[in-house]
Short mmCIF file of C-alpha atoms in Angstrom, two decimals:
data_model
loop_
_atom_site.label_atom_id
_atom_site.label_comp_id
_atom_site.label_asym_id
_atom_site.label_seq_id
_atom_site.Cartn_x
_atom_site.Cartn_y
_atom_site.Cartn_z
CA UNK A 96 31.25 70.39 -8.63
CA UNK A 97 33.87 68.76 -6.46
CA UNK A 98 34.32 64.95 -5.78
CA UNK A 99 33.06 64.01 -2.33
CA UNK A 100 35.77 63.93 -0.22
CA UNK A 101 36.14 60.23 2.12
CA UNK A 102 38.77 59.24 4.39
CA UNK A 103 39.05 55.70 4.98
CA UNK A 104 40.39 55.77 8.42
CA UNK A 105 43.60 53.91 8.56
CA UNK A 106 43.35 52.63 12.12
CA UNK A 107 45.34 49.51 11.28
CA UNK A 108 42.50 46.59 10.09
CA UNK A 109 44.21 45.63 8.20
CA UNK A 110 44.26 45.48 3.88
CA UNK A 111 42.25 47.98 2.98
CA UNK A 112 43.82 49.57 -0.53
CA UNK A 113 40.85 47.48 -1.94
CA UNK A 114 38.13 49.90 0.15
CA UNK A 115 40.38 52.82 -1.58
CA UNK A 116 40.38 51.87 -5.09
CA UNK A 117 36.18 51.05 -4.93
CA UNK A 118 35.85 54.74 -3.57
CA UNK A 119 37.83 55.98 -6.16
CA UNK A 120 35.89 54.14 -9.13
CA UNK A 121 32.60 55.74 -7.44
CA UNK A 122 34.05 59.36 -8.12
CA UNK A 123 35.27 60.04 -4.27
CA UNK A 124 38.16 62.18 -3.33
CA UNK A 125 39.90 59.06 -0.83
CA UNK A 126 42.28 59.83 1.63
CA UNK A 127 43.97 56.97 3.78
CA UNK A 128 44.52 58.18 7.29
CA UNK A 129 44.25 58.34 10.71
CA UNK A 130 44.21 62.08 11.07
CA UNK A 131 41.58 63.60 13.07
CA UNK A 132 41.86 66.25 11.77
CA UNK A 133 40.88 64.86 8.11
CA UNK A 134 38.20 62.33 9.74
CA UNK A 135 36.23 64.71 11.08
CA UNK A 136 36.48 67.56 7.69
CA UNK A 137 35.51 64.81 5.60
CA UNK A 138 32.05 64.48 3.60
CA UNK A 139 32.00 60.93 4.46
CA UNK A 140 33.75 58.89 7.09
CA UNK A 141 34.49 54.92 5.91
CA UNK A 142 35.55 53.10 9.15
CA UNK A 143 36.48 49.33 7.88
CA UNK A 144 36.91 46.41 9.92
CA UNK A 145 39.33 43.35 9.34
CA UNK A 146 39.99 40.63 11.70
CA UNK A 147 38.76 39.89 14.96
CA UNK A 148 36.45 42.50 17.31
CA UNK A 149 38.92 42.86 19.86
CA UNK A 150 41.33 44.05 17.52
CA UNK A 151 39.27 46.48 15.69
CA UNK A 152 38.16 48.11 19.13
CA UNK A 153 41.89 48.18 20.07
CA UNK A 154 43.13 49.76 17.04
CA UNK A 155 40.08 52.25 17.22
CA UNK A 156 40.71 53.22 20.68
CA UNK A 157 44.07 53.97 19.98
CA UNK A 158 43.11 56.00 17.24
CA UNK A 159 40.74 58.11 19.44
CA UNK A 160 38.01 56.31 17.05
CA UNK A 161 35.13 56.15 19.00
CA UNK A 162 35.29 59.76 19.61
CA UNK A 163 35.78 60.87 16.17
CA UNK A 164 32.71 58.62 15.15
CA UNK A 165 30.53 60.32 17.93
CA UNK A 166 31.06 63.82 17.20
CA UNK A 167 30.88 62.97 13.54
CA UNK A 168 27.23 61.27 14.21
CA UNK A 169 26.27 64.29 16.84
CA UNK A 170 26.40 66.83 13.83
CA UNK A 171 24.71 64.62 10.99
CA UNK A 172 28.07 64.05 9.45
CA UNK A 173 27.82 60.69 7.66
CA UNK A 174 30.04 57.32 8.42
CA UNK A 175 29.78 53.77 7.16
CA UNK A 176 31.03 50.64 8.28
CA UNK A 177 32.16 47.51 6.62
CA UNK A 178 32.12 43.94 8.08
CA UNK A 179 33.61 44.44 11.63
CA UNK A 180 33.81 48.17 11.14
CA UNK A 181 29.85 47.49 11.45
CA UNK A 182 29.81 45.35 14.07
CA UNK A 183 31.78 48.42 16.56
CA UNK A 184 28.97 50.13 16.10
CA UNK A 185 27.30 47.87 18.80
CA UNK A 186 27.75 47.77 22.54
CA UNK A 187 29.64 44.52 22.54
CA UNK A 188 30.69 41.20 20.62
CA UNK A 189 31.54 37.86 22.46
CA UNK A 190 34.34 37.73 20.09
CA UNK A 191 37.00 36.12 20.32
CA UNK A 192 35.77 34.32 23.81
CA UNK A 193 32.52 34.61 25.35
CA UNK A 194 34.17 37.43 27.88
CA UNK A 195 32.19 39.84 26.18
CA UNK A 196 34.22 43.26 24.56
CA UNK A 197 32.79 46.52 24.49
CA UNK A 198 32.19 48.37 21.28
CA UNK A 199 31.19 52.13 20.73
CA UNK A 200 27.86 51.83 21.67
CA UNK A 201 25.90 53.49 18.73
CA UNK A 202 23.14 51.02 18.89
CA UNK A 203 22.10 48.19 20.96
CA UNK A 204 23.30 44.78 21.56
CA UNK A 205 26.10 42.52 21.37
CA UNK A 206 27.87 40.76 18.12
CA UNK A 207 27.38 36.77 18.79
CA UNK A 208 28.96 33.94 16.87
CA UNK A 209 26.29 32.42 14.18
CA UNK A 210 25.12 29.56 15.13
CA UNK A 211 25.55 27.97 11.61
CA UNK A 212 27.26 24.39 11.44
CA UNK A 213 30.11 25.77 8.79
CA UNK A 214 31.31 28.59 10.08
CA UNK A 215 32.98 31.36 8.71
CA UNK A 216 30.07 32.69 5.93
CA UNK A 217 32.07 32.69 3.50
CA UNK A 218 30.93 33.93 -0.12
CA UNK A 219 28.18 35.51 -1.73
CA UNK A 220 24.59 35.68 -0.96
CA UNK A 221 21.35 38.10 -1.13
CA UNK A 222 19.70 40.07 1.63
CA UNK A 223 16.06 40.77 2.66
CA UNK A 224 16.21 44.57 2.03
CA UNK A 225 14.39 46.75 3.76
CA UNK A 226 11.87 48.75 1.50
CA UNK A 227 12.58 52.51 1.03
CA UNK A 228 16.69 51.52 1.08
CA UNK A 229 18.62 54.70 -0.75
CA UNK A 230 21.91 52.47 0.14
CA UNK A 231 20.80 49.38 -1.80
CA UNK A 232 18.72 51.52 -4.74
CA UNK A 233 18.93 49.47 -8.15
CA UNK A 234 20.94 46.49 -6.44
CA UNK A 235 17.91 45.01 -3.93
CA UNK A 236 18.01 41.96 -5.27
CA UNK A 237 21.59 41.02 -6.37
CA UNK A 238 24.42 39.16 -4.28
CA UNK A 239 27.11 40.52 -1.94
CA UNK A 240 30.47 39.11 -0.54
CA UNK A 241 30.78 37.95 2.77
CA UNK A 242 33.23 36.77 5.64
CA UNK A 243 32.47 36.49 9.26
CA UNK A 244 32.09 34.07 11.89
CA UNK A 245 30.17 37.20 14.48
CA UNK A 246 26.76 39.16 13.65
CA UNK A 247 24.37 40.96 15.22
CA UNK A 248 21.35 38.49 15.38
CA UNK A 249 19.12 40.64 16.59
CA UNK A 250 17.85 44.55 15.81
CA UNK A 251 17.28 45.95 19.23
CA UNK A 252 17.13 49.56 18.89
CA UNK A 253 13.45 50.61 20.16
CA UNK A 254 11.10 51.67 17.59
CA UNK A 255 10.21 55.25 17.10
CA UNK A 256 6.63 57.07 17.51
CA UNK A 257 5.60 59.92 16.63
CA UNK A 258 7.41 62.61 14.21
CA UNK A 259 10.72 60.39 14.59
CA UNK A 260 8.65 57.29 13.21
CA UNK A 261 9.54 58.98 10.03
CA UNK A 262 13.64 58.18 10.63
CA UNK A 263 13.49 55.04 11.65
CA UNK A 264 16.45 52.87 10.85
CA UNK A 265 15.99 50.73 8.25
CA UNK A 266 17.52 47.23 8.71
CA UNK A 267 18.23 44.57 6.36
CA UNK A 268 18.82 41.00 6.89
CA UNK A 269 20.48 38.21 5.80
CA UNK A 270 20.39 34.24 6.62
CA UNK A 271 22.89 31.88 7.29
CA UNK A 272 22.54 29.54 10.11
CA UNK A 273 19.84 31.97 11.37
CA UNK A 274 18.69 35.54 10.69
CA UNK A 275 21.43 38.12 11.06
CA UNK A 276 21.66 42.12 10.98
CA UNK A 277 23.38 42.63 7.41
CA UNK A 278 22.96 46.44 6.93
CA UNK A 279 21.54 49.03 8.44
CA UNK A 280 20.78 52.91 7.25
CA UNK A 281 20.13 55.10 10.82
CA UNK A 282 20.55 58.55 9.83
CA UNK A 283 23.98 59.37 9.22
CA UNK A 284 24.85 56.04 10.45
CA UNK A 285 25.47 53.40 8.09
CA UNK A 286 26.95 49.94 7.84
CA UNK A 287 27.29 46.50 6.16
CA UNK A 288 28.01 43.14 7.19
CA UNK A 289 29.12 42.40 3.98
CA UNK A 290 31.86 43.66 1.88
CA UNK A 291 30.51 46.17 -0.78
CA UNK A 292 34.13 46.63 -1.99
CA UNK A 293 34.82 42.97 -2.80
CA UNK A 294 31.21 42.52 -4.27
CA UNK A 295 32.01 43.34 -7.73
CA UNK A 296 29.54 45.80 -9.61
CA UNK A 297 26.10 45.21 -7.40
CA UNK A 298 28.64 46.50 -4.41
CA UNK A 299 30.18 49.46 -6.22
CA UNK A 300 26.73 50.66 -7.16
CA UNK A 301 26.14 50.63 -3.32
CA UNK A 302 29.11 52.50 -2.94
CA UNK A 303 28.23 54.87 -5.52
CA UNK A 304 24.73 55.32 -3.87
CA UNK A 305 26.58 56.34 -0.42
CA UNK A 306 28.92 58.58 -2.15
CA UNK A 307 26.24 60.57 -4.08
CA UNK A 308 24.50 61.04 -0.88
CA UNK A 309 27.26 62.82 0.89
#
């Protein structure tokens, strides 16, 4: 059986050889690119985010990002985002001013700064994980690395009835300051605010748990 095959899109975030080599470890086929073409063939789309929101959004535009990312989630075809690569998937962020900057629009509601008196969270803490989690399986309770200044505070996204009750995202949280979104698994959709690749074994395992799902 063949390795999954990720691309890491390359949409200029920054350092991201680190997101590569953690992919690798967990048995992926990586490609570093920008390539439509390969973004949109691959099992698994990694979209990572380094820097500021405005920049991201810039670099992703230019890409043709937010397309790629919507025709990927239209046919089940799965993505996940790291750190700001998570936060796009919102309508907005107030970073880097309050003049609010638009994101792709996957789910509801805008990326704030946390209102924490130290700001950025820096280092390692432990999330409130949802229960049922295939992302976090075997690593529920361990620690994860993170740095950011923005989150999304809130879940908005209105709850499903009926036979979609059944797919309802599942959203974990994390506190510093306040409550903030940390991950969330919606479908094909799914992101961290927290960097699985820079969170030793507990986040390869993470990785590894996306990876085998693809």
């Amino acid at each position: 059986m063949s390795a999954p095959s990720v691309v890491v899109f390359d949409y200029g975030s920054g350092n991201i050889r680190s997101a590569v080599r953690a992919l690798e470890r967990v048995g992926a086929a990586v490609t570093l690119t920008a390539d439509p073409a390969a973004a949109l063939a691959c099992d698994g789309l990694f979209v990572p985010g380094v820097g500021n929101f405005h920049a991201c959004m810039s670099g992703l535009r230019a890409a043709d990002g937010p397309r790629i990312i919507d025709i990927r989630l239209a046919g089940g075809r799965p993505v996940l985002g790291v750190c700001v690569g998570m936060q796009v998937m919102f309508d907005g962020s107030d970073e880097p001013s309050m003049a609010r900057v638009d994101g792709i629009g996957e789910w509801p509601g805008v990326v704030r700064r946390l209102p924490a008196e130290v700001v950025p969270h820096m280092g390692w803490n432990t999330l409130d994980v949802a229960p049922g989690s295939r992302l976090f399986a075997g690593v529920a309770d361990q620690a994860f690395y993170f740095v950011h200044s923005y989150a999304a505070l809130t879940w908005d996204l209105p709850p499903a009835d009926g036979a979609m009750a059944a797919a309802a995202p599942l959203v974990s949280r994390c506190r510093y300051g306040t409550d903030f979104i940390a991950a969330v698994e919606n479908g094909p959709l799914s992101a961290t605010q927290f960097h699985p690749e820079k969170s030793g074994d507990a986040g390869l395992q993470l990785l590894q748990n996306w990876v085998q799902s693809l």
